[in-house]
Each structure stands twice: as structure tokens, then as C-alpha cells.
CSV table of C-alpha atoms and ligand atoms in Angstrom, one decimal:
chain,number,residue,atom,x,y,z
O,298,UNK,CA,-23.3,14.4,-26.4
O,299,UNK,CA,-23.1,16.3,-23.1
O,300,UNK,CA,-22.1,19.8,-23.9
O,301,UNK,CA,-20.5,20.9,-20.4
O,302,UNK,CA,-19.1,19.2,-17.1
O,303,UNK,CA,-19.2,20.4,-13.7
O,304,UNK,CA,-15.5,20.4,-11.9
O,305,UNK,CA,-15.8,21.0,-8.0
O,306,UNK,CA,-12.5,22.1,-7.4
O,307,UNK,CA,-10.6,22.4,-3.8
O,308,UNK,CA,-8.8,25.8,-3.8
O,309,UNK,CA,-6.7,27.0,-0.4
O,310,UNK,CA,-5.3,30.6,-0.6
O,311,UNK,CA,-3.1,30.5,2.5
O,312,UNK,CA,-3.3,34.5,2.1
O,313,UNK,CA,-6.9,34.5,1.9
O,314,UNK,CA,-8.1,32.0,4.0
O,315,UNK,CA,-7.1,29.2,6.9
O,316,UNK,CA,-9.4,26.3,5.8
O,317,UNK,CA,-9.8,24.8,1.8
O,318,UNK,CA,-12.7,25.7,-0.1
O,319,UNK,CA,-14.8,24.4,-2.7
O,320,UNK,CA,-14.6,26.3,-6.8
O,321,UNK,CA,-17.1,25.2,-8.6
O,322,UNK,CA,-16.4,25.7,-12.9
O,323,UNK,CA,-18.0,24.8,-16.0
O,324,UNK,CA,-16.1,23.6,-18.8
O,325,UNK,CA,-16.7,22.6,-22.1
O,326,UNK,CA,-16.7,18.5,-22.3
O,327,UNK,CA,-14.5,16.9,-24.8
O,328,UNK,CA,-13.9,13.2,-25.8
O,329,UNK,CA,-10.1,13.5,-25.9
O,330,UNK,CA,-10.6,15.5,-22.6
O,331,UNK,CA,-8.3,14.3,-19.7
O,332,UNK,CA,-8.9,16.2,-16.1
O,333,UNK,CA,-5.8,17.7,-16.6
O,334,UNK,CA,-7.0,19.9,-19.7
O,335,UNK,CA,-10.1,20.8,-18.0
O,336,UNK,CA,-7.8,21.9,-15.5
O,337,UNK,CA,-6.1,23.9,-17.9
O,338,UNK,CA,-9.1,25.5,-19.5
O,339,UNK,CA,-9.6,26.9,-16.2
O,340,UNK,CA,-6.4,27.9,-15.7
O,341,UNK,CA,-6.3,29.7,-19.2
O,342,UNK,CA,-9.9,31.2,-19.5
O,343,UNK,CA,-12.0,31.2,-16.3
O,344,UNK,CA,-9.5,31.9,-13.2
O,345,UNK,CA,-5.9,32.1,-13.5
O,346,UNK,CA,-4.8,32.0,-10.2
O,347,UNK,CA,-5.8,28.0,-9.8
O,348,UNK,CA,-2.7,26.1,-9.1
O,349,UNK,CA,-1.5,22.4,-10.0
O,350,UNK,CA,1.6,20.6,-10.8
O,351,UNK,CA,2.0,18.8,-14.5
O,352,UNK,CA,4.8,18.4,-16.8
O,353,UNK,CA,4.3,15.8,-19.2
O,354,UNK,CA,0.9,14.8,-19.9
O,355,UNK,CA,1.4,11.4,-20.5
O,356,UNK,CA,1.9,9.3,-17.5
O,357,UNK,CA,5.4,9.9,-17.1
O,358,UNK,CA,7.3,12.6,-14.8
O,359,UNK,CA,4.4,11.5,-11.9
O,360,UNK,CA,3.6,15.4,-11.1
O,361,UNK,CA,0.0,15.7,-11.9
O,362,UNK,CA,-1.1,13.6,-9.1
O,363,UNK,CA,-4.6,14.7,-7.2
O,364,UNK,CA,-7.9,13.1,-5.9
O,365,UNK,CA,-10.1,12.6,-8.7
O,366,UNK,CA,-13.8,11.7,-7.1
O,367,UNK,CA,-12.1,10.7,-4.1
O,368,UNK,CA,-9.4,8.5,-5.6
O,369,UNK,CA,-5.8,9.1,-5.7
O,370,UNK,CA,-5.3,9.7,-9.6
O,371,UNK,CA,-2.8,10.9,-12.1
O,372,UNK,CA,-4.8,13.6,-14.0
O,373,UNK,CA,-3.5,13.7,-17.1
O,374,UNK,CA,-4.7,10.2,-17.5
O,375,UNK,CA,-7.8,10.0,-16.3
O,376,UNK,CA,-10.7,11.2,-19.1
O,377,UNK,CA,-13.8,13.2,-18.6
O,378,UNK,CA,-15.2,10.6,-19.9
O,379,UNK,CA,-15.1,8.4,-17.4
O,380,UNK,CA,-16.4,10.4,-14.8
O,381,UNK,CA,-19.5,11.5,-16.9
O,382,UNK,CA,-22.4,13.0,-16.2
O,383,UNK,CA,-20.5,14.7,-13.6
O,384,UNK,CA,-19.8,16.6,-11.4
O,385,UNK,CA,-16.3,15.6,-10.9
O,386,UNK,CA,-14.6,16.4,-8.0
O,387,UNK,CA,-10.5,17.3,-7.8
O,388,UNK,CA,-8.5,17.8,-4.7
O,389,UNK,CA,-5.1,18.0,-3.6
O,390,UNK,CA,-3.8,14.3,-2.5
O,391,UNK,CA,-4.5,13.4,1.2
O,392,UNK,CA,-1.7,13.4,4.1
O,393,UNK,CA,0.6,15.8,2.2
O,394,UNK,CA,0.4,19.3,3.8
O,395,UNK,CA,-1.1,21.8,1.1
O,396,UNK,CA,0.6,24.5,-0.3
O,397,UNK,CA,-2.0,25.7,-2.7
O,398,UNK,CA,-5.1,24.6,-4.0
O,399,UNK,CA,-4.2,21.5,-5.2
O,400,UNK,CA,-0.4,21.7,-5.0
O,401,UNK,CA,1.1,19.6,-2.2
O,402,UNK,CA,4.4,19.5,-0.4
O,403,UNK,CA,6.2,16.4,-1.3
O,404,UNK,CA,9.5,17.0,0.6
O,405,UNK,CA,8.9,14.4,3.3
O,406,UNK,CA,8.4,11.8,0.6
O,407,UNK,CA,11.9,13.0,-1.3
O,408,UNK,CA,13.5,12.8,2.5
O,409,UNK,CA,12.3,9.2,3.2
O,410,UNK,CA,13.1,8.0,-0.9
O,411,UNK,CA,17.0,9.2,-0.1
O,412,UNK,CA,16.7,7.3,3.1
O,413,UNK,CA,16.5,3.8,1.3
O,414,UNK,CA,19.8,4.4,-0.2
O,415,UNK,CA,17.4,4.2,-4.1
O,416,UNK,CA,20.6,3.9,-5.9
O,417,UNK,CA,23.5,0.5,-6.6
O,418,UNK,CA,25.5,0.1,-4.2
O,419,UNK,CA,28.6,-2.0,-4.9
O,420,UNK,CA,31.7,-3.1,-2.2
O,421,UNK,CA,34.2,-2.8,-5.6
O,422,UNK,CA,33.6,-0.9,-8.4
O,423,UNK,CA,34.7,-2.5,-11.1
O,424,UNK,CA,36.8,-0.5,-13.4
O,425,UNK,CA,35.7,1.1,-16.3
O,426,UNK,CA,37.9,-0.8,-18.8
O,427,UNK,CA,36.0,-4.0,-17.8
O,428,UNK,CA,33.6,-3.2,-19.4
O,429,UNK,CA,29.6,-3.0,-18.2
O,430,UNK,CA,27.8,-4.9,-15.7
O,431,UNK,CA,25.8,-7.8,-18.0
O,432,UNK,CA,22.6,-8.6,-16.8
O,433,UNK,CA,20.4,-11.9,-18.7
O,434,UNK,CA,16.8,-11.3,-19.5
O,435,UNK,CA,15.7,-12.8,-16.1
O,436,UNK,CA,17.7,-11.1,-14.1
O,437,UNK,CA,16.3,-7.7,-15.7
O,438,UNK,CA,12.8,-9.2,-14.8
O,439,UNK,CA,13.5,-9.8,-11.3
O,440,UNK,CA,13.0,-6.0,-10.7
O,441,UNK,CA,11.8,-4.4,-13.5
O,442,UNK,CA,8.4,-4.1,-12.4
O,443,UNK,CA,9.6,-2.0,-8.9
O,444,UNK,CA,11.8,0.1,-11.4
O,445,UNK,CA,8.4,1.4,-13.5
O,446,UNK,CA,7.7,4.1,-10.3
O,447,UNK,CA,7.2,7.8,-11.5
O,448,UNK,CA,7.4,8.6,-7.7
O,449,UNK,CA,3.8,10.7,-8.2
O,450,UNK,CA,2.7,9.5,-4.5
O,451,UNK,CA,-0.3,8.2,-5.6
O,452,UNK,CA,0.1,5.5,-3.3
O,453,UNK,CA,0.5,7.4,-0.5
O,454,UNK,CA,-2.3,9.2,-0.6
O,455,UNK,CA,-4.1,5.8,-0.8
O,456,UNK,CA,-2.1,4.6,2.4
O,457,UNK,CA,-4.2,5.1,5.4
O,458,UNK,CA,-1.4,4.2,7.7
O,459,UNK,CA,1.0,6.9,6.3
O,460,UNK,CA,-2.0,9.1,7.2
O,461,UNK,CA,-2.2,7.6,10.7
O,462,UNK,CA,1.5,7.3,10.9
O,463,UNK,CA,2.9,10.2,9.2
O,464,UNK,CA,6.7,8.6,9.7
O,465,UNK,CA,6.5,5.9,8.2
O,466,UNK,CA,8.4,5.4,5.1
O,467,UNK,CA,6.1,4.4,3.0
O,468,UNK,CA,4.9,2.3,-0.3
O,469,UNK,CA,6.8,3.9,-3.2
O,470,UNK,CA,10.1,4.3,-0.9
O,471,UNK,CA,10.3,0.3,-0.2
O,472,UNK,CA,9.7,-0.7,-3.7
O,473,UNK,CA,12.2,1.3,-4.9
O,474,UNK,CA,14.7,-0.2,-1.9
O,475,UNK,CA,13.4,-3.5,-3.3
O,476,UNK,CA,13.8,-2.4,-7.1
O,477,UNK,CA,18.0,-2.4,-5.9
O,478,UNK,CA,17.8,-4.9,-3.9
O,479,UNK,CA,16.5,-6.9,-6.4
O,480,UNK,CA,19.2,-5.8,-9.1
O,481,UNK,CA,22.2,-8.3,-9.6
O,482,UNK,CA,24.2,-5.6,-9.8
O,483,UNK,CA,23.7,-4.3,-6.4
O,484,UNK,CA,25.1,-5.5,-2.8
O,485,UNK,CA,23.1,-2.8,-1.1
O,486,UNK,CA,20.7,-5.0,0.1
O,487,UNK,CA,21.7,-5.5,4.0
O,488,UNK,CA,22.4,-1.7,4.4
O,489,UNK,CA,18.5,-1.5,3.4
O,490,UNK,CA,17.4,-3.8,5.1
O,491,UNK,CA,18.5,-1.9,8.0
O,492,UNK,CA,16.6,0.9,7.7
O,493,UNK,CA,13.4,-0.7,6.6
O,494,UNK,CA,13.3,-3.2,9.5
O,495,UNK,CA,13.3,0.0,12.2
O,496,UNK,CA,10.3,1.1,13.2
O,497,UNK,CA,9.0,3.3,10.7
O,498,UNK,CA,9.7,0.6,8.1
O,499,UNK,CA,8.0,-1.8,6.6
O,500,UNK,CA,6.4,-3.5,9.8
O,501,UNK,CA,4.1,-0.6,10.1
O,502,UNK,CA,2.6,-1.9,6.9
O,503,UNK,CA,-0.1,-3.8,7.5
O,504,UNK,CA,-1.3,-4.5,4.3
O,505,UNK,CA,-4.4,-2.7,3.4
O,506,UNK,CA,-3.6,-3.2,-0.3
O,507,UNK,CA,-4.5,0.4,-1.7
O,508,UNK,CA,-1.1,1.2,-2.7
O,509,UNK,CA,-0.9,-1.4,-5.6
O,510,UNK,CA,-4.6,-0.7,-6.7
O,511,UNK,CA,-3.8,3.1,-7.4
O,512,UNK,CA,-0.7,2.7,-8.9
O,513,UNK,CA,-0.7,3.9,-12.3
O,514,UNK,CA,2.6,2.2,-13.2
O,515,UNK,CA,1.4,-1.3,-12.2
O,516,UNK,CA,4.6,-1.6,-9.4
O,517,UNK,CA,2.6,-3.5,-6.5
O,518,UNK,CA,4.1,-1.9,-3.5
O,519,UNK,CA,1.9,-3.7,-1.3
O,520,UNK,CA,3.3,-6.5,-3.0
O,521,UNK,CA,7.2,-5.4,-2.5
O,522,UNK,CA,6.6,-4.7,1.0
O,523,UNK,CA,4.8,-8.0,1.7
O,524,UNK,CA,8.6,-9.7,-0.1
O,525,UNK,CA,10.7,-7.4,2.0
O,526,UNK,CA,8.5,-8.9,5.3
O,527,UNK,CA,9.5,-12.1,4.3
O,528,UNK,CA,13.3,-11.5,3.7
O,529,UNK,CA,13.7,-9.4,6.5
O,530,UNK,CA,11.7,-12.8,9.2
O,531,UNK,CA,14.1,-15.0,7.1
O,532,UNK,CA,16.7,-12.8,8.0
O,533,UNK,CA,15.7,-12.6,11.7
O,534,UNK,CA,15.0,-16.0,11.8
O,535,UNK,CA,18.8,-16.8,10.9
O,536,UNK,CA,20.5,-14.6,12.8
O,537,UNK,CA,18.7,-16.7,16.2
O,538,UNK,CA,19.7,-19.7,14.7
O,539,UNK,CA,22.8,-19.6,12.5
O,540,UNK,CA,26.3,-19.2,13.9
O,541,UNK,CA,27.9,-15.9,12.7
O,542,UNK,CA,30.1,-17.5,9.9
O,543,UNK,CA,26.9,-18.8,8.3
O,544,UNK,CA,24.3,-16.3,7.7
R,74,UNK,CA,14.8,19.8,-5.9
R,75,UNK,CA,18.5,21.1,-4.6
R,76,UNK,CA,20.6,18.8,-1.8
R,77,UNK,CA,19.6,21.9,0.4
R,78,UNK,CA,16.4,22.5,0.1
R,79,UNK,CA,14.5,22.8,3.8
R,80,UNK,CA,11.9,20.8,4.8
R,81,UNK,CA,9.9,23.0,7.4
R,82,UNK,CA,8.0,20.3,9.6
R,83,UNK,CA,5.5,22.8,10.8
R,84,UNK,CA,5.2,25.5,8.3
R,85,UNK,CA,2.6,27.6,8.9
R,86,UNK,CA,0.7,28.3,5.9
R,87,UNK,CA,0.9,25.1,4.8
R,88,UNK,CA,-2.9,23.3,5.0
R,89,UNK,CA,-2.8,19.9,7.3
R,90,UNK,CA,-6.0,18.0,7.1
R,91,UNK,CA,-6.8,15.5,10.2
R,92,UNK,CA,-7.1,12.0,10.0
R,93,UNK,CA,-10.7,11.5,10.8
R,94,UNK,CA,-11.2,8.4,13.4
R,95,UNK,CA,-13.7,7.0,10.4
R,96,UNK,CA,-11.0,7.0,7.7
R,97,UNK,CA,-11.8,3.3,7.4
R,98,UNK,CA,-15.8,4.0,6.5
R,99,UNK,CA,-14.1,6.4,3.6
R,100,UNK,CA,-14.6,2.8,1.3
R,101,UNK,CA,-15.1,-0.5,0.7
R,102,UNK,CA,-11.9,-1.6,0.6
R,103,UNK,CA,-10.7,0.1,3.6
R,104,UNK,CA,-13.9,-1.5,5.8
R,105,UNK,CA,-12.6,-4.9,4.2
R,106,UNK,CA,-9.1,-4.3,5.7
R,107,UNK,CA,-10.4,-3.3,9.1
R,108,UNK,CA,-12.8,-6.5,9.1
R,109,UNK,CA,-10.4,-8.6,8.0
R,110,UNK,CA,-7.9,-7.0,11.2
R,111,UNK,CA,-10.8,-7.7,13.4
R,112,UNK,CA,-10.9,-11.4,12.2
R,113,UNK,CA,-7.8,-11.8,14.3
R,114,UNK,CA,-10.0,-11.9,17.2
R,115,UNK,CA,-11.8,-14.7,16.6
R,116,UNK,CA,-9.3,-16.8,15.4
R,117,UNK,CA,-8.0,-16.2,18.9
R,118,UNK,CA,-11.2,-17.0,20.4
R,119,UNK,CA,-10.8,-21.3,18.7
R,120,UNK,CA,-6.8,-20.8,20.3
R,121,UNK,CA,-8.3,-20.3,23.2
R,122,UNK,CA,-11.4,-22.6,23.4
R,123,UNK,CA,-8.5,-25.9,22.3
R,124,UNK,CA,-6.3,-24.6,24.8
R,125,UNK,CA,-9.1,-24.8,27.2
R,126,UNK,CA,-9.9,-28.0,25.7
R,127,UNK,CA,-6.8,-29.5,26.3
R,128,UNK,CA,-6.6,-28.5,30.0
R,129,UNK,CA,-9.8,-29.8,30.6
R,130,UNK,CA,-8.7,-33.2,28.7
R,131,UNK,CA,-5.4,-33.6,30.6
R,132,UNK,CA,-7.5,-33.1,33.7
R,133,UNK,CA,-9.9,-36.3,33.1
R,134,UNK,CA,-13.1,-37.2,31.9
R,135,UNK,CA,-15.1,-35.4,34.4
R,136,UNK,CA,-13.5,-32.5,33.6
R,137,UNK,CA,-13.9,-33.0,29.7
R,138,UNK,CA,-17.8,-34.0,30.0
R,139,UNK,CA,-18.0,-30.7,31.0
R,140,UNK,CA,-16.4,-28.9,28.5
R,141,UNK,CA,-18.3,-30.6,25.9
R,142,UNK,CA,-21.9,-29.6,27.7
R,143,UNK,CA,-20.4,-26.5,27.8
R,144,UNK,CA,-20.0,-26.0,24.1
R,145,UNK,CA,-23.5,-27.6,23.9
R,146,UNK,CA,-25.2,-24.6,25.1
R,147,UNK,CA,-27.2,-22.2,22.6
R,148,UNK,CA,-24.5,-19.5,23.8
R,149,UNK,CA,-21.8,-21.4,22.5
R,150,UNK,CA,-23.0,-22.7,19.5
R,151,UNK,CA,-24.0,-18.9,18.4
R,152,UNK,CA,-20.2,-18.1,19.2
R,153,UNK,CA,-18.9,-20.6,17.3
R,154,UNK,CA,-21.4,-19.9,14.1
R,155,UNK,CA,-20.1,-16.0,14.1
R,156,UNK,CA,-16.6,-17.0,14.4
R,157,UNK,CA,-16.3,-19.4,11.9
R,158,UNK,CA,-17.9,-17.2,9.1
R,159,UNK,CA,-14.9,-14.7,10.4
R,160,UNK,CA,-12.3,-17.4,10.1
R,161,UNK,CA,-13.7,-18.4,6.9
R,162,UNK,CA,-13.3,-14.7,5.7
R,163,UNK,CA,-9.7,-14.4,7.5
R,164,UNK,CA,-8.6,-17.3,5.4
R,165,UNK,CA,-10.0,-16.8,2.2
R,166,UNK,CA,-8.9,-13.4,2.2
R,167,UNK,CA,-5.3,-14.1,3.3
R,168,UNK,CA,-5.1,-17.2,1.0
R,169,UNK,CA,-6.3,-14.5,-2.0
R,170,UNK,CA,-3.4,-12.4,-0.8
R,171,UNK,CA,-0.5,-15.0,-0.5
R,172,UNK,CA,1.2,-14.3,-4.1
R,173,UNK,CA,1.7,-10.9,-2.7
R,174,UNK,CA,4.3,-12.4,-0.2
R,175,UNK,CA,5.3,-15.3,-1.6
R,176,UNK,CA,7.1,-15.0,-5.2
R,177,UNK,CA,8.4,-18.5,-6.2
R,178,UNK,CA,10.6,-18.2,-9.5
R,179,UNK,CA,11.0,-21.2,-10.7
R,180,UNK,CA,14.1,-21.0,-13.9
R,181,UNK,CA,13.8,-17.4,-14.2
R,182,UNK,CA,10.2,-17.2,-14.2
R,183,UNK,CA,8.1,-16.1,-11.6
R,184,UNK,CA,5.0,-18.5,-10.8
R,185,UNK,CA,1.7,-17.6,-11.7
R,186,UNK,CA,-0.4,-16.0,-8.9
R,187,UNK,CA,-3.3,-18.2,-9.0
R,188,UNK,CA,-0.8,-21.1,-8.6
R,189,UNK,CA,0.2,-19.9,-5.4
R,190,UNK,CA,-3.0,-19.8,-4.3
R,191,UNK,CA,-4.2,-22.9,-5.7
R,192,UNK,CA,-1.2,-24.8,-3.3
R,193,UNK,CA,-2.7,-22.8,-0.4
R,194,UNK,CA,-6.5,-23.9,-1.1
R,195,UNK,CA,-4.8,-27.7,-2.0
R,196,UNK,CA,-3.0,-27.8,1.3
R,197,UNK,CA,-6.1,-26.2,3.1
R,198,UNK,CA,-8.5,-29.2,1.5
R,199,UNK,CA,-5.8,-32.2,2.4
R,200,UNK,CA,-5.2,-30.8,5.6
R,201,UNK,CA,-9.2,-30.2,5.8
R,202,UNK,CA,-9.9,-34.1,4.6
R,203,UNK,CA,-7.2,-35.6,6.9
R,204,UNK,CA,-8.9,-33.8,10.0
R,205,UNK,CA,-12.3,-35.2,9.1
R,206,UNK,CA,-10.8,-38.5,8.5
R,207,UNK,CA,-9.4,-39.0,11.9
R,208,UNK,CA,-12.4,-37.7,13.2
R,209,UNK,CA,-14.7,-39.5,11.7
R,210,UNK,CA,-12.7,-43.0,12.3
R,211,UNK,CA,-12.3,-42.6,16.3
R,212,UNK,CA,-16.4,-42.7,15.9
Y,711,LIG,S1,4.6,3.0,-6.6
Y,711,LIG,FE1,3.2,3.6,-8.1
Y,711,LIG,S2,1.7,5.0,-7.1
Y,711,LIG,FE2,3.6,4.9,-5.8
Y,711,LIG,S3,4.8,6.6,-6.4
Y,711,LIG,FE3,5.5,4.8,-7.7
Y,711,LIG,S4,4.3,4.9,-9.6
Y,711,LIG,FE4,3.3,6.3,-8.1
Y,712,LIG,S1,1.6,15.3,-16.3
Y,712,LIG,FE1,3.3,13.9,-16.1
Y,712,LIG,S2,2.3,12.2,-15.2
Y,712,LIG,FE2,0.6,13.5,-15.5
């Protein structure tokens, strides 16, 4: 069994230095070894001033994101292993400004997820005493999927037109505007529908497809944006036609 | 994060990397996306070459002899060789993609993806044979 692996590391000390640069660090190589606890070793042992995000360490709060070998990964899930013999190569995700080493800024994401209204929306609240809103099985499935997204921006960092076109609202945003949309409970869905057909929207998409094949929580936003196209042509499409009344 | 927390557009320290113009060359799949844009090209190009056909057909048969020497020519035939392998690609890949868009639930349950793009390649073949057919009968 190999006894060490080589992590190439980007670092950025905005105190230090205007440009990223490369840390090379050997640690020890372990089976049961994810990136993230390499990352850790060297955080504990070698260099303490190496900075990265991570909470849970199991594929859950969506913090840990970074470029593992050039793709967009969550850390604490991805095993030594798998990128044996090495050397394995971490960086910050793309198209976010950096902060430190491998730490980016996320608030433009957070800006554009509150845009989308992520949250039911109902005309009447019903009282409490009625009791709770009862959804069937299916119903629950109709959006399920959309509602598995630990918001860890993987997919923007494997958007290409987000990098291109830094306003638009991106991947995980829409599928969490279709993940209400999609709810019976909800009657937010024209409000969104809105916002997502302006500009920055989801006709800037133009389906490269890299969103859905880096998500770690199998939510196809490629695929919810593609769906939102087709409501929001439908929708277009009936407002030339239909009178008023019967949209 | 608090309701008031700042985002700072421009902040200084903060590390922006560019966008280089090769982004697409970065992998495979993002030089399949780009080809599959360009793709839209060519399928323009046989939009074009009917339309002309048509014009040329509503303007009688001297007009259409033409045409058809026209697309004769070594030139031609080499144009419409490279474009249909790119039309062949446009389709296949959009047909691959379809289930993407398109999510028929039928009681509750949504419908496989390859059945979604089985219909496409069935609609493709019919539409395909039924071509040929009236082709081949005004022999
Ligand atoms: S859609 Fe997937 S990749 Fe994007 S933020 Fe949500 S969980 Fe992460
Ligand atoms: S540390 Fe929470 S998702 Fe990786």
C-alpha cells in the first residue's frame, strides 16, 4: 500500500501576495482517508494557517465544496483513494471571488437564492386549527428530488456560463424555485416565474449539462431549468393566444 | 449569514480569476457542448439550401435543372457530407437530452427516461420511412 500522497494545494494570502500560489504537502495515505482529512492533517501538523470551510463531514451542510483534480467536488466525500497514485490537486471553486486559500465568497449565490422567493408562498394561510397541509406520496415526489440541494455551489463552479455571465442566477437557485413551484402546497409559482424569465434567468442557460453531473445530491438542475424553459414557452405561448380570462 | 450582511461587489483583496476565452478546451464535455452549439450552423445551412430549393422550383424547370447540377458538383456534395455528420450529432445528442425537458407523469409516476427518448427515435424512424417512401414512389 502506498505510504504517502502528494496534495498540490492553492493557497492566496491577500496580505502576502496578489496572485494564488501553489503548497505542495505530504501526507500520510489512509484507506478511510477523504480529501477533507488530508486537509486536516495539514491543518493540524504541517501548516496551520491553510484555510477551508467544513462542518459536517458527511455530505450534508454543503460547505466543504473545492476543485478536486479540476472537478468541482464536495471534499469530505471524495477518498484518497480515488485519486491514487497522486498528486492530487485542491483549489478553491471557480467564478467565486477568493477570500483565502481555498475559502470562497458565496454571498452573491445567497443574494440570487433569496431572489427566487425559495420558500411557500400561499394567497390564504389557512389557520392553524385546520390542521396541516396533507400531501399524497406523489405529490411529495413531484419535488422531492429539487428539495435534496445542500446549496454547496458545486454546480456553479461547473457552470461555464455563470463564469461568462457572472449575473446570472444560476443552477442551484432555479431548482430550488422549481423545488416550490413544484410543491402542492405552494401558489408562488407565477411570482417566480417572473424573475426567472428576465434576463439573467433561466434563458441564459444553455444547457451545457455540468451542473447535474457534479451534483452530489443527484438534484439535476440542468434538468429543472430545462422544465422551467418549457413552462415558462407554454406560458408565453398562452398569453399571445389566450384571452385574459383564460390563462 | 445575518439579513445585513454586505456584499462588497469589488472588494479588493478578494482574488478574481478570469474566464479564459479557451474555458471550453478545459474538457470533454465542455468541447461537446460548444460542438454541439456549433451544429446549429449547419442545420441552417439544409434551411437554407430547401428554401433555395423551393424558389428555384416555384421559378420552373430551368431554374430547378440548375439547382440540381448545382448540388451535383464535388463542392456541394463535400458540404452536404460534413453537415450531415453534424446534423446527425445535433440530433442524437438533443434526442439523448429530451427527458431533461420533457417530464411526462403519467398516474403519479414520472416516465422512464429512456422512454422519452425511445418516442423521439420512433417518431424520428416513421417520420424517416414516410420521407423515403414518397421519395422513392414519385421514381
Ligand atoms: S444543485 Fe446540487 S451541486 Fe448545486 S448547490 Fe444544490 S446540491 Fe450543490
Ligand atoms: S463537510 Fe459538510 S458537506 Fe462536506
Amino acid at each position: 500500500m502506498q505510504p504517502a500522497v502528494t496534495l498540490r494545494v492553492t493557497r492566496y494570502r491577500p496580505e502576502q501576495e496578489s496572485e494564488p500560489t501553489l503548497a505542495t504537502y505530504e501526507v500520510p495515505y489512509r484507506k478511510d482517508w477523504v480529501v477533507l482529512d488530508a486537509l486536516n492533517y495539514i491543518k493540524d501538523t504541517l501548516d496551520g494557517s491553510l484555510s477551508f470551510r467544513w462542518s459536517c463531514r458527511m455530505g450534508v451542510c454543503g460547505s466543504c465544496g473545492m476543485k478536486v483534480n479540476g472537478s468541482p467536488k464536495l471534499t469530505c466525500a471524495s477518498f484518497l483513494s480515488d485519486s491514487l497514485p497522486g498528486p492530487i490537486r485542491v483549489e478553491p471553486l471557480d467564478y467565486f471571488p477568493v477570500v483565502r486559500d481555498l475559502v470562497v465568497d458565496m454571498s452573491d449565490f445567497m443574494r440570487k437564492l433569496k431572489k427566487v422567493k425559495p420558500w411557500i408562498i400561499r394567497h390564504d394561510e389557512r389557520p392553524l386549527a385546520e390542521g396541516e397541509y396533507l400531501q399524497t406520496p406523489d405529490q411529495l415526489d413531484a419535488y422531492k428530488q429539487f428539495s435534496m440541494c445542500i446549496n454547496c455551489m458545486l454546480c456553479y463552479s461547473a457552470c461555464p456560463i455563470y463564469g461568462l455571465e457572472p449575473s446570472f442566477i444560476g443552477p442551484a437557485a432555479i431548482a430550488l424555485a422549481q423545488r416550490y413551484n413544484m410543491d402542492s402546497r405552494d401558489e408562488g409559482a407565477p411570482e417566480r416565474l417572473e424573475i426567472l424569465s428576465e434576463h439573467d434567468g433561466i434563458w441564459q442557460c444553455t444547457f451545457v449539462g455540468e451542473c447535474t453531473k457534479v451534483c452530489p445530491k443527484h438534484v439535476d438542475p440542468a434538468g429543472a431549468i430545462q422544465q422551467y424553459k418549457l413552462t415558462g414557452a407554454i406560458h408565453w405561448l398562452k398569453s399571445l393566444l389566450l384571452p385574459r380570462g383564460a390563462r | 449569514m445575518s439579513a445585513e450582511a454586505h456584499y462588497t461587489p469589488y472588494h479588493p483583496r478578494w482574488y478574481r480569476r478570469r474566464v479564459s476565452v479557451w474555458w471550453w478546451l478545459q474538457n470533454r464535455a465542455y468541447a461537446g457542448f460548444v460542438l454541439r452549439e456549433l451544429t446549429s450552423v449547419f442545420v441552417a445551412f439544409f434551411a437554407g439550401v430547401t428554401l433555395w430549393q423551393l424558389r428555384t422550383l416555384a421559378q420552373g424547370p430551368d431554374a430547378y435543372a440548375r439547382f440540381l447540377a448545382c448540388l451535383g458538383t464535388p463542392l456541394f456534395v463535400a458540404l452536404h457530407a460534413v453537415a450531415f455528420l453534424f446534423v446527425l450529432f445535433h440530433s442524437i445528442t438533443w434526442f439523448n437530452l429530451a427527458p431533461k425537458a420533457v417530464v411526462v407523469r403519467l398516474s403519479g409516476k414520472r416516465v422512464p427516461d429512456w422512454v422519452v427518448v425511445g418516442l423521439n427515435y420512433a417518431a424520428w424512424l416513421v417520420l424517416s420511412g414516410a420521407v423515403a417512401l414518397i421519395v422513392l414512389r414519385g421514381r
